[in-house]
Short mmCIF file of C-alpha atoms and ligand atoms in Angstrom, two decimals:
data_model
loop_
_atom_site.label_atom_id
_atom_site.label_comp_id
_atom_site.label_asym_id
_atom_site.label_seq_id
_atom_site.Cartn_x
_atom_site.Cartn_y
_atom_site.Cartn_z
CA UNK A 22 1.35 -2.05 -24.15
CA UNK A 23 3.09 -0.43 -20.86
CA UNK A 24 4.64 -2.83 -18.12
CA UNK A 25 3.04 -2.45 -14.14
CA UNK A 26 3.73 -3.72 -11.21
CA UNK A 27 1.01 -4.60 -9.15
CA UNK A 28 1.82 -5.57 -5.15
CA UNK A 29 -1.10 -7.71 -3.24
CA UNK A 30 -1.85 -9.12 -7.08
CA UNK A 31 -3.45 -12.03 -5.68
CA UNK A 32 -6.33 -10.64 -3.47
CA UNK A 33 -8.88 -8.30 -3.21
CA UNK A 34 -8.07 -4.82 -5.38
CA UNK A 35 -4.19 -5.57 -5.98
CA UNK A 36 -5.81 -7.86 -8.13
CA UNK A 37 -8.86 -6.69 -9.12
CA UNK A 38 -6.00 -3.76 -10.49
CA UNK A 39 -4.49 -6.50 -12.25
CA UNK A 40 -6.98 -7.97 -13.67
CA UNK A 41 -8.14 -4.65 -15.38
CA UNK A 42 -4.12 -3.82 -16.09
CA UNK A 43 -3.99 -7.35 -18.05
CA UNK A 44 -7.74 -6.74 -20.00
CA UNK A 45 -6.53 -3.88 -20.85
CA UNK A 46 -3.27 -5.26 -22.47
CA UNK A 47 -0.46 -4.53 -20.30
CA UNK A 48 1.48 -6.75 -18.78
CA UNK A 49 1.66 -6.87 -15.62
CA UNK A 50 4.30 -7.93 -12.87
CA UNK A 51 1.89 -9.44 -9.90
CA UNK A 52 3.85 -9.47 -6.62
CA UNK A 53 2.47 -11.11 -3.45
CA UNK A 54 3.59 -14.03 -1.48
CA UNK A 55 2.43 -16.71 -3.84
CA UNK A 56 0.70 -17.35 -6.86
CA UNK A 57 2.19 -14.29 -8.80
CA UNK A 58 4.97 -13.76 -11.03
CA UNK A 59 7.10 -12.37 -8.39
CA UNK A 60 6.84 -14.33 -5.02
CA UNK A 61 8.55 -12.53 -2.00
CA UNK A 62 7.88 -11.77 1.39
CA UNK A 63 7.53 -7.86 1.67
CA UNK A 64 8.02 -7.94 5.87
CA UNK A 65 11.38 -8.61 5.92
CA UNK A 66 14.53 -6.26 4.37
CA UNK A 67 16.17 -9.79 2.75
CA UNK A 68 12.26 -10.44 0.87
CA UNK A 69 11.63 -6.36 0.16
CA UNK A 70 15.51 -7.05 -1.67
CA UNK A 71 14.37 -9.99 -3.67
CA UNK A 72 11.37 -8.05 -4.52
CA UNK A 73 13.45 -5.10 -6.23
CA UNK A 74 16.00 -7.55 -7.88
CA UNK A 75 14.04 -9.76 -9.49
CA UNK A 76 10.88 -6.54 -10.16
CA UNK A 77 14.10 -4.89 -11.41
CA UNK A 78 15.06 -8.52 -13.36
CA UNK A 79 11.52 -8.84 -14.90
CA UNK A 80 11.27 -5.46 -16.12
CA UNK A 81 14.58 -5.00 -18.15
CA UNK A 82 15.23 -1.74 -16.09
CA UNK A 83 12.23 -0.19 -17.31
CA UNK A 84 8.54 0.15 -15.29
CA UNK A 85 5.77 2.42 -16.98
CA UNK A 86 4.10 2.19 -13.22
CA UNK A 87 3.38 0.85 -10.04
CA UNK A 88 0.52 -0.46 -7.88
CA UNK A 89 1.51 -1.00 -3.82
CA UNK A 90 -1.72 -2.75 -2.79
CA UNK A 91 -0.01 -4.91 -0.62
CA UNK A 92 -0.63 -4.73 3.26
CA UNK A 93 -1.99 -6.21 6.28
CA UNK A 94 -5.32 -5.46 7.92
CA UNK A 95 -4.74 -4.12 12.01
CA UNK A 96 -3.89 -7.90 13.94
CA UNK A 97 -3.20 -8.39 17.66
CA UNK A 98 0.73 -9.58 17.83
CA UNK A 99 1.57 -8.99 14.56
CA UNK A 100 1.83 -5.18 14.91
CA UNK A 101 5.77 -5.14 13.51
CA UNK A 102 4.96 -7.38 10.42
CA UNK A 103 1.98 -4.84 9.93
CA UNK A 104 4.01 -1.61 9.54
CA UNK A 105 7.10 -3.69 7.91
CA UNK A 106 4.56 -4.77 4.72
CA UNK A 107 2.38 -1.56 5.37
CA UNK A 108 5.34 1.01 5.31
CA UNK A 109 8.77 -0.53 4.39
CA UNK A 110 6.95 -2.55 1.98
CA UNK A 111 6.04 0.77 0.01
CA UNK A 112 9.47 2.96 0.82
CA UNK A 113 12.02 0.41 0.27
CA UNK A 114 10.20 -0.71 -2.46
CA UNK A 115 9.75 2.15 -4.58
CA UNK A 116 13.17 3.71 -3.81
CA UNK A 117 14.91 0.68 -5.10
CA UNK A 118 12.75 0.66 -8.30
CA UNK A 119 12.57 4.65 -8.75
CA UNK A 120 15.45 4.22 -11.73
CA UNK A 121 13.21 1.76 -13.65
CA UNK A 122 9.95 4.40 -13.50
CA UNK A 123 12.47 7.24 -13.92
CA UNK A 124 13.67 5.11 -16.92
CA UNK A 125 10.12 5.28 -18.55
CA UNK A 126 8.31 8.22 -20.21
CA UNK A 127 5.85 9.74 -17.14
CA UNK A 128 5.55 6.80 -15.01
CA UNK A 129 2.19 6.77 -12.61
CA UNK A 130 2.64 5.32 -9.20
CA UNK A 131 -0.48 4.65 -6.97
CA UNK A 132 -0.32 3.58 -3.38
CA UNK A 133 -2.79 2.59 -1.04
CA UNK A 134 -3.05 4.66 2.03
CA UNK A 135 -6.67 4.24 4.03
CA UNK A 136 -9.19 6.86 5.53
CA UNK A 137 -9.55 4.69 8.68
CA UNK A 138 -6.22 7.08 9.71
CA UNK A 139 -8.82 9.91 10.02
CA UNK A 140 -10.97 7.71 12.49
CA UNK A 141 -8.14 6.43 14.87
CA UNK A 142 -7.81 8.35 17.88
CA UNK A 143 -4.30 8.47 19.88
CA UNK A 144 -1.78 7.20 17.20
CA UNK A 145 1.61 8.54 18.35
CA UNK A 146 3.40 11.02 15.97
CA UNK A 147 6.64 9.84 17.46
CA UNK A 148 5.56 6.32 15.77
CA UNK A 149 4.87 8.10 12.25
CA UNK A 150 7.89 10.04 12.15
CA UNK A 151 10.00 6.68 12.82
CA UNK A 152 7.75 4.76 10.25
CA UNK A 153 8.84 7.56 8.04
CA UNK A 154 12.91 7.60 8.83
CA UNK A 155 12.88 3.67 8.09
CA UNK A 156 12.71 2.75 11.64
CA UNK A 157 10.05 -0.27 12.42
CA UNK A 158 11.39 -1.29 15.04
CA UNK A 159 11.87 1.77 17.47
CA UNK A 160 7.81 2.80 15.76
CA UNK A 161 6.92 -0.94 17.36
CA UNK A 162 8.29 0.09 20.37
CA UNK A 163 6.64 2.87 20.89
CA UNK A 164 2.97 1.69 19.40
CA UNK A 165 3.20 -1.55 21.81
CA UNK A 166 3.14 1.00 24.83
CA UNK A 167 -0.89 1.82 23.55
CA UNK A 168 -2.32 -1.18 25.20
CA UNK A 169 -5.54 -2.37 24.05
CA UNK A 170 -5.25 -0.78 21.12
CA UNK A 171 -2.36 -1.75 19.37
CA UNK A 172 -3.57 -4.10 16.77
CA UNK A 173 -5.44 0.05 15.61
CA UNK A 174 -2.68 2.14 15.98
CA UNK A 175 -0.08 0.12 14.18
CA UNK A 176 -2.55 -0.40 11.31
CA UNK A 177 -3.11 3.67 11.29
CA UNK A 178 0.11 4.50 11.91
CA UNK A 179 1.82 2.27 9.10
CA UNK A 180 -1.25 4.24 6.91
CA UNK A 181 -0.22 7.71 8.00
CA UNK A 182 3.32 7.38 7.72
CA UNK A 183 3.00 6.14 3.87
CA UNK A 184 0.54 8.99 3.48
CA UNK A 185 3.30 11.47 4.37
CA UNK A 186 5.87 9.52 2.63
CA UNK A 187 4.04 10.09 -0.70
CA UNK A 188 3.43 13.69 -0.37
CA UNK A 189 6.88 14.62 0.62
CA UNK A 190 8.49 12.72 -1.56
CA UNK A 191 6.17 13.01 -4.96
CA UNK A 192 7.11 16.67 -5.53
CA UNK A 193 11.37 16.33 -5.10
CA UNK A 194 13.43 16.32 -7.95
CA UNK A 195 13.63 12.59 -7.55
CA UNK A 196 9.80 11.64 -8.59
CA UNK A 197 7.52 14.53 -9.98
CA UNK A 198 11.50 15.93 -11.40
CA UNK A 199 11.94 12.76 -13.23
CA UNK A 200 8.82 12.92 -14.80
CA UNK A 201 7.03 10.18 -12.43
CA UNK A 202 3.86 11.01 -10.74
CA UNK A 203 3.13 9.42 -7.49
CA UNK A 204 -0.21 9.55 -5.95
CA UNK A 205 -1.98 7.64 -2.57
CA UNK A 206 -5.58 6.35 -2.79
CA UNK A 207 -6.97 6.25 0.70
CA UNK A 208 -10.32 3.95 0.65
CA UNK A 209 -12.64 3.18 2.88
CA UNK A 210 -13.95 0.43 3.57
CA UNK A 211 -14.32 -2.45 1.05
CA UNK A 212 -15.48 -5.57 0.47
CA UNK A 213 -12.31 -8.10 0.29
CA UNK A 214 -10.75 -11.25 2.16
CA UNK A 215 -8.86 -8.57 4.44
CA UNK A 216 -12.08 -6.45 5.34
CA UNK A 217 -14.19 -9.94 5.89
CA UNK A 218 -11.61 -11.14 8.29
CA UNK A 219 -11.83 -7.42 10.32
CA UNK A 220 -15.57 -8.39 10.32
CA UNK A 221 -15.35 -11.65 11.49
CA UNK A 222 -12.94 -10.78 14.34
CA UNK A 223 -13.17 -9.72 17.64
CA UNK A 224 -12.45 -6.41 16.41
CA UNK A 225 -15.69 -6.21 13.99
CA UNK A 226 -18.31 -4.53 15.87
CA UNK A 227 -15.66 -1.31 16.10
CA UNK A 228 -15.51 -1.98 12.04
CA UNK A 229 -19.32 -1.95 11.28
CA UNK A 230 -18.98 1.30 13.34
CA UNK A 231 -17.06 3.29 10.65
CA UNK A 232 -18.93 5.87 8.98
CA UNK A 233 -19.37 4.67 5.56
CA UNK A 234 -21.82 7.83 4.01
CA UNK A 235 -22.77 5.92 0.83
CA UNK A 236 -24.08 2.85 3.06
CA UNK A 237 -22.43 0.35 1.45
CA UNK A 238 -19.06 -1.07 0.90
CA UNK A 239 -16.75 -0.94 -2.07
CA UNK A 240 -16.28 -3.63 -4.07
CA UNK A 241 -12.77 -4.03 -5.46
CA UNK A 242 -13.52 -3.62 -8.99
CA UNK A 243 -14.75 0.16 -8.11
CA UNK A 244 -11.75 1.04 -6.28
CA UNK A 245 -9.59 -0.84 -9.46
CA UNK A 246 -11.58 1.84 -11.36
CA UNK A 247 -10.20 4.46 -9.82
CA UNK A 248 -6.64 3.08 -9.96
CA UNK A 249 -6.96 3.29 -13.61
CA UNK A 250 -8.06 6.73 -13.65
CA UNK A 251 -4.99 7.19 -11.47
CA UNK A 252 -2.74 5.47 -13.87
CA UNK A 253 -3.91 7.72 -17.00
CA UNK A 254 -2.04 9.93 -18.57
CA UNK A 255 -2.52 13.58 -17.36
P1 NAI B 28 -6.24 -8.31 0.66
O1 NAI B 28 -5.92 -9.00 1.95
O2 NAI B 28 -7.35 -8.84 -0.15
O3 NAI B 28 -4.93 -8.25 -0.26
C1 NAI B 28 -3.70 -7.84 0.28
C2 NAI B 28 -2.60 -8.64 -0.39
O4 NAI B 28 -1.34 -8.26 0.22
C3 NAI B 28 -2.74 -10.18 -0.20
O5 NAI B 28 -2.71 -10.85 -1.44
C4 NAI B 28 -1.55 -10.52 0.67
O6 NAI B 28 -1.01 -11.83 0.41
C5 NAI B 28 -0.55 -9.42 0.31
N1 NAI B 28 0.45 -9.35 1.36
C6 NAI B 28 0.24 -9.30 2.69
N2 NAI B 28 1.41 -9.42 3.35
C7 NAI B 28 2.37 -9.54 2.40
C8 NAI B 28 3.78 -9.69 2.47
N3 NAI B 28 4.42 -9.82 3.64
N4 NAI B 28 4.48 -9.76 1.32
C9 NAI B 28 3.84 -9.68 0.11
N5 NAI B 28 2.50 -9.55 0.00
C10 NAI B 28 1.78 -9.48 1.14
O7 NAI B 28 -6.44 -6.79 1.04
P2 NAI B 28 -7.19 -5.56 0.31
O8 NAI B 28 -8.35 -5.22 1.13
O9 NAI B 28 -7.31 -5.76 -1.15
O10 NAI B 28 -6.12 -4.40 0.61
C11 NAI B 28 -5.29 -3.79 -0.37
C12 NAI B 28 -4.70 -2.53 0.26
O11 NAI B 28 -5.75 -1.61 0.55
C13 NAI B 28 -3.98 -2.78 1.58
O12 NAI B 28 -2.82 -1.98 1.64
C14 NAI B 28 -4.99 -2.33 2.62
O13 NAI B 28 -4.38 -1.91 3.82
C15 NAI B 28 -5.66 -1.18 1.90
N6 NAI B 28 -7.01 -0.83 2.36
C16 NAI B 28 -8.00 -1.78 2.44
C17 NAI B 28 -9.28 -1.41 2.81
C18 NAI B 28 -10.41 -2.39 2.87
O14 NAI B 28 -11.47 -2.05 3.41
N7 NAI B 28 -10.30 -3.59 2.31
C19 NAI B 28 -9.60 -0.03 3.17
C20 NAI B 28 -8.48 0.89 3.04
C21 NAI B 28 -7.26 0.48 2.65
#
Protein backbone atom coordinates (compact mmCIF):
# COMPACT_ATOMS: atom_id res chain seq x y z
CA UNK A 1 0.00 0.00 0.00
CA UNK A 2 1.72 3.52 -1.08
CA UNK A 3 0.12 6.91 0.20
CA UNK A 4 -1.12 9.69 -2.85
CA UNK A 5 -2.29 12.74 -2.90
CA UNK A 6 -4.85 13.45 -5.21
CA UNK A 7 -5.88 17.47 -5.80
CA UNK A 8 -9.57 18.11 -7.49
CA UNK A 9 -10.47 14.51 -5.59
CA UNK A 10 -13.97 15.37 -5.69
CA UNK A 11 -14.78 15.89 -9.46
CA UNK A 12 -14.29 14.72 -12.69
CA UNK A 13 -10.63 12.77 -13.14
CA UNK A 14 -9.02 14.06 -9.71
CA UNK A 15 -11.41 11.68 -8.66
CA UNK A 16 -11.95 9.31 -11.06
CA UNK A 17 -7.74 9.04 -10.09
CA UNK A 18 -8.88 8.46 -6.74
CA UNK A 19 -11.20 6.25 -7.07
CA UNK A 20 -8.81 3.84 -9.03
CA UNK A 21 -5.81 4.91 -6.34
CA UNK A 22 -8.31 3.62 -3.43
CA UNK A 23 -9.52 0.15 -5.60
CA UNK A 24 -6.37 -0.39 -5.98
CA UNK A 25 -5.44 -0.22 -2.20
CA UNK A 26 -3.68 2.89 -1.54
CA UNK A 27 -4.71 5.35 0.43
CA UNK A 28 -5.25 8.25 -0.72
CA UNK A 29 -5.15 11.99 0.57
CA UNK A 30 -8.22 13.71 -1.55
CA UNK A 31 -7.73 17.51 -1.54
CA UNK A 32 -10.37 19.89 -2.96
CA UNK A 33 -12.49 22.46 -1.36
CA UNK A 34 -14.92 20.14 0.33
CA UNK A 35 -15.87 16.76 0.74
CA UNK A 36 -12.22 15.36 0.91
CA UNK A 37 -9.88 14.56 3.53
CA UNK A 38 -8.04 17.71 3.15
CA UNK A 39 -10.36 20.79 2.62
CA UNK A 40 -8.47 24.04 1.54
CA UNK A 41 -8.80 26.66 -0.81
CA UNK A 42 -5.82 26.33 -3.37
CA UNK A 43 -6.34 30.29 -4.77
CA UNK A 44 -5.07 31.90 -2.02
CA UNK A 45 -1.16 31.68 -0.45
CA UNK A 46 -2.88 31.36 3.38
CA UNK A 47 -5.23 28.01 1.78
CA UNK A 48 -2.10 26.65 -0.65
CA UNK A 49 -0.24 26.83 3.26
CA UNK A 50 -2.93 24.87 4.95
CA UNK A 51 -2.83 22.57 2.10
CA UNK A 52 1.02 21.65 2.66
CA UNK A 53 0.68 21.59 6.55
CA UNK A 54 -1.92 19.53 7.08
CA UNK A 55 -0.89 17.17 3.31
CA UNK A 56 2.44 17.31 5.21
CA UNK A 57 0.31 16.41 8.75
CA UNK A 58 -1.62 13.49 7.08
CA UNK A 59 1.23 11.93 5.52
CA UNK A 60 3.76 11.55 8.48
CA UNK A 61 6.44 13.31 6.24
CA UNK A 62 6.29 10.72 3.77
CA UNK A 63 4.20 10.83 0.09
CA UNK A 64 4.85 7.85 -2.42
CA UNK A 65 3.11 10.46 -5.08
CA UNK A 66 1.07 13.12 -6.20
CA UNK A 67 -1.93 13.90 -8.42
CA UNK A 68 -2.54 18.01 -9.14
CA UNK A 69 -5.91 17.67 -10.90
CA UNK A 70 -7.12 20.61 -9.39
CA UNK A 71 -7.97 23.75 -11.59
CA UNK A 72 -10.45 26.00 -13.02
CA UNK A 73 -11.92 25.88 -16.50
CA UNK A 74 -11.21 29.62 -18.58
CA UNK A 75 -14.18 32.14 -16.69
CA UNK A 76 -14.85 35.81 -17.51
CA UNK A 77 -13.71 37.84 -14.13
CA UNK A 78 -12.21 35.24 -12.46
CA UNK A 79 -9.00 35.25 -14.56
CA UNK A 80 -6.58 35.76 -11.19
CA UNK A 81 -8.33 32.90 -9.20
CA UNK A 82 -7.79 30.85 -12.52
CA UNK A 83 -3.97 31.06 -12.73
CA UNK A 84 -3.71 31.22 -8.67
CA UNK A 85 -5.43 27.38 -8.51
CA UNK A 86 -4.09 26.62 -12.13
CA UNK A 87 -0.36 27.60 -11.45
CA UNK A 88 0.40 28.48 -7.76
CA UNK A 89 -1.83 25.76 -6.88
CA UNK A 90 0.73 23.23 -8.56
CA UNK A 91 4.26 25.24 -7.69
CA UNK A 92 3.65 26.17 -4.21
CA UNK A 93 2.20 23.06 -3.72
CA UNK A 94 4.68 20.66 -4.73
CA UNK A 95 7.69 22.69 -3.51
CA UNK A 96 6.37 22.66 -0.02
CA UNK A 97 5.72 18.86 -0.19
CA UNK A 98 8.98 17.94 -2.36
CA UNK A 99 10.70 16.62 1.20
CA UNK A 100 7.79 14.19 1.80
CA UNK A 101 8.16 12.58 -2.06
CA UNK A 102 11.93 13.02 -1.68
CA UNK A 103 11.35 11.12 1.65
CA UNK A 104 9.83 8.07 -0.27
CA UNK A 105 11.55 5.47 -2.50
CA UNK A 106 10.93 6.92 -6.41
CA UNK A 107 7.99 9.01 -5.88
CA UNK A 108 5.72 9.65 -9.27
CA UNK A 109 4.19 13.04 -9.60
CA UNK A 110 1.56 13.70 -12.38
CA UNK A 111 0.15 17.08 -13.20
CA UNK A 112 -2.40 18.16 -15.39
CA UNK A 113 -1.37 20.54 -18.05
CA UNK A 114 -4.04 20.75 -21.23
CA UNK A 115 -3.52 20.68 -25.13
CA UNK A 116 -6.03 23.55 -25.52
CA UNK A 117 -2.43 25.69 -24.93
CA UNK A 118 -1.58 24.49 -28.50
CA UNK A 119 -4.98 25.96 -29.85
CA UNK A 120 -4.90 29.49 -28.13
CA UNK A 121 -3.66 32.10 -30.26
CA UNK A 122 -1.99 35.43 -28.68
CA UNK A 123 -1.20 34.31 -25.04
CA UNK A 124 1.55 36.69 -23.87
CA UNK A 125 4.97 35.10 -22.98
CA UNK A 126 5.51 38.00 -20.65
CA UNK A 127 2.32 36.41 -18.72
CA UNK A 128 4.01 32.77 -18.71
CA UNK A 129 7.26 33.81 -17.61
CA UNK A 130 5.55 35.72 -14.51
CA UNK A 131 3.19 32.66 -13.94
CA UNK A 132 6.45 30.87 -13.79
CA UNK A 133 8.57 33.38 -11.26
CA UNK A 134 5.45 33.15 -8.77
CA UNK A 135 4.00 36.33 -9.89
CA UNK A 136 -0.06 36.16 -10.42
CA UNK A 137 -0.62 39.20 -10.00
CA UNK A 138 1.74 41.24 -12.41
CA UNK A 139 0.67 37.79 -15.15
CA UNK A 140 -3.16 39.23 -14.37
CA UNK A 141 -2.09 42.40 -15.25
CA UNK A 142 -0.79 41.82 -18.21
CA UNK A 143 -3.51 38.99 -19.52
CA UNK A 144 -6.45 41.59 -18.56
CA UNK A 145 -4.91 43.96 -21.32
CA UNK A 146 -6.21 40.94 -24.10
CA UNK A 147 -9.74 42.10 -24.14
CA UNK A 148 -12.27 39.77 -25.26
CA UNK A 149 -10.31 37.12 -24.70
CA UNK A 150 -9.23 36.96 -21.36
CA UNK A 151 -11.37 34.37 -19.79
CA UNK A 152 -8.79 32.05 -22.95
CA UNK A 153 -5.64 33.38 -22.32
CA UNK A 154 -5.57 33.17 -18.57
CA UNK A 155 -6.85 29.57 -18.81
CA UNK A 156 -3.81 28.85 -21.49
CA UNK A 157 -1.48 30.75 -19.93
CA UNK A 158 -1.90 29.26 -16.27
CA UNK A 159 -1.58 25.73 -18.62
CA UNK A 160 1.64 26.77 -20.30
CA UNK A 161 3.35 28.14 -17.48
CA UNK A 162 2.83 24.72 -15.37
CA UNK A 163 3.89 22.96 -18.54
CA UNK A 164 7.28 24.70 -18.36
CA UNK A 165 7.38 24.52 -14.69
CA UNK A 166 7.42 20.68 -14.89
CA UNK A 167 9.98 20.30 -17.49
CA UNK A 168 12.45 22.62 -15.98
CA UNK A 169 12.14 21.61 -12.84
CA UNK A 170 11.70 17.52 -13.21
CA UNK A 171 15.31 17.03 -14.35
CA UNK A 172 17.28 19.35 -11.32
CA UNK A 173 18.89 17.74 -8.63
CA UNK A 174 15.86 18.60 -6.56
CA UNK A 175 13.18 16.07 -8.31
CA UNK A 176 14.54 13.50 -10.96
CA UNK A 177 18.10 13.86 -8.31
CA UNK A 178 16.05 12.78 -5.44
CA UNK A 179 14.76 9.98 -7.08
CA UNK A 180 11.12 11.58 -7.82
CA UNK A 181 9.79 11.58 -11.26
CA UNK A 182 7.53 14.32 -12.27
CA UNK A 183 5.55 14.18 -15.38
CA UNK A 184 2.44 16.61 -17.00
CA UNK A 185 -0.55 14.95 -18.74
CA UNK A 186 -1.98 17.44 -21.15
CA UNK A 187 -5.68 16.16 -22.23
CA UNK A 188 -7.96 17.19 -24.39
CA UNK A 189 -11.05 17.52 -24.08
CA UNK A 190 -13.18 15.43 -21.65
CA UNK A 191 -16.28 14.75 -20.48
CA UNK A 192 -16.60 16.29 -16.73
CA UNK A 193 -18.65 18.99 -14.65
CA UNK A 194 -15.82 21.56 -15.79
CA UNK A 195 -15.98 20.69 -19.65
CA UNK A 196 -20.09 20.62 -19.43
CA UNK A 197 -20.09 24.04 -17.94
CA UNK A 198 -17.49 25.33 -21.05
CA UNK A 199 -20.33 23.77 -23.16
CA UNK A 200 -23.09 25.27 -21.68
CA UNK A 201 -21.55 28.78 -21.66
CA UNK A 202 -21.37 31.49 -23.83
CA UNK A 203 -18.05 30.36 -24.65
CA UNK A 204 -19.23 26.74 -26.03
CA UNK A 205 -19.61 27.05 -29.64
CA UNK A 206 -15.56 28.08 -29.66
CA UNK A 207 -15.34 24.61 -27.44
CA UNK A 208 -17.25 22.24 -29.85
CA UNK A 209 -14.75 23.87 -32.30
CA UNK A 210 -11.61 22.11 -30.90
CA UNK A 211 -10.23 19.51 -32.97
CA UNK A 212 -10.86 16.40 -31.15
CA UNK A 213 -9.35 13.58 -34.00
CA UNK A 214 -10.88 10.55 -32.24
CA UNK A 215 -14.49 12.29 -32.41
CA UNK A 216 -15.37 11.87 -29.15
CA UNK A 217 -14.61 13.04 -25.73
CA UNK A 218 -12.74 11.41 -22.89
CA UNK A 219 -14.34 10.14 -20.20
CA UNK A 220 -12.53 10.52 -16.89
CA UNK A 221 -11.99 7.01 -16.15
CA UNK A 222 -9.70 6.82 -19.51
CA UNK A 223 -7.66 9.69 -18.66
CA UNK A 224 -7.49 8.03 -14.71
CA UNK A 225 -6.04 5.16 -16.82
CA UNK A 226 -3.40 6.86 -17.97
CA UNK A 227 -2.57 8.47 -14.60
CA UNK A 228 -1.95 5.06 -13.39
CA UNK A 229 0.28 4.15 -16.08
CA UNK A 230 1.96 7.42 -15.09
CA UNK A 231 2.18 6.48 -11.51
CA UNK A 232 3.93 2.93 -12.26
CA UNK A 233 7.03 2.12 -11.51
CA UNK A 234 9.56 2.57 -14.41
P1 LIG B 1 -13.53 19.34 -12.47
O1 LIG B 1 -14.14 20.70 -12.40
O2 LIG B 1 -14.43 18.19 -12.61
O3 LIG B 1 -12.61 19.10 -11.18
C1 LIG B 1 -11.69 20.09 -10.76
C2 LIG B 1 -11.63 20.07 -9.24
O4 LIG B 1 -10.74 21.13 -8.82
C3 LIG B 1 -13.00 20.35 -8.56
O5 LIG B 1 -13.32 19.33 -7.64
C4 LIG B 1 -12.79 21.69 -7.90
O6 LIG B 1 -13.52 21.84 -6.67
C5 LIG B 1 -11.28 21.69 -7.65
N1 LIG B 1 -10.85 23.06 -7.43
C6 LIG B 1 -11.15 24.15 -8.17
N2 LIG B 1 -10.73 25.27 -7.56
C7 LIG B 1 -10.13 24.87 -6.40
C8 LIG B 1 -9.51 25.57 -5.35
N3 LIG B 1 -9.46 26.91 -5.32
N4 LIG B 1 -8.98 24.86 -4.32
C9 LIG B 1 -9.07 23.50 -4.31
N5 LIG B 1 -9.67 22.79 -5.28
C10 LIG B 1 -10.20 23.48 -6.32
O7 LIG B 1 -12.45 19.42 -13.62
P2 LIG B 1 -11.73 18.30 -14.53
O8 LIG B 1 -12.22 18.48 -15.89
O9 LIG B 1 -11.71 16.98 -13.87
O10 LIG B 1 -10.24 18.92 -14.55
C11 LIG B 1 -9.12 18.35 -13.88
C12 LIG B 1 -7.87 19.03 -14.44
O11 LIG B 1 -7.74 18.73 -15.82
C13 LIG B 1 -7.91 20.56 -14.35
O12 LIG B 1 -6.63 21.03 -14.00
C14 LIG B 1 -8.27 20.98 -15.76
O13 LIG B 1 -7.80 22.27 -16.07
C15 LIG B 1 -7.57 19.91 -16.58
N6 LIG B 1 -8.10 19.69 -17.93
C16 LIG B 1 -9.43 19.42 -18.13
C17 LIG B 1 -9.89 19.13 -19.40
C18 LIG B 1 -11.32 18.79 -19.68
O14 LIG B 1 -11.71 18.76 -20.86
N7 LIG B 1 -12.15 18.48 -18.69
C19 LIG B 1 -8.99 19.16 -20.56
C20 LIG B 1 -7.61 19.44 -20.22
C21 LIG B 1 -7.20 19.69 -18.96
Amino acid sequence: MQTYLVTGAASGMGAAVAQRLSADGHRVIGLDLDAVEVCADLATPAGRQTAIDEVLAACDGRLDGAVLAAGLGPGKGRERTTVEVNVLGVTELLTGLRPALAAADKAKVVVFGSNSTTATPLVPGAAVRRLIAGDAAGATRIILRRKGLTAQIAYAASKLAVSHWVRRQAVTPEWAGAGIRMNLIAPGPVLTPLLRSQLASGTGGQVRAFPVPVREYGTPEQLAEWVLMMLSPA
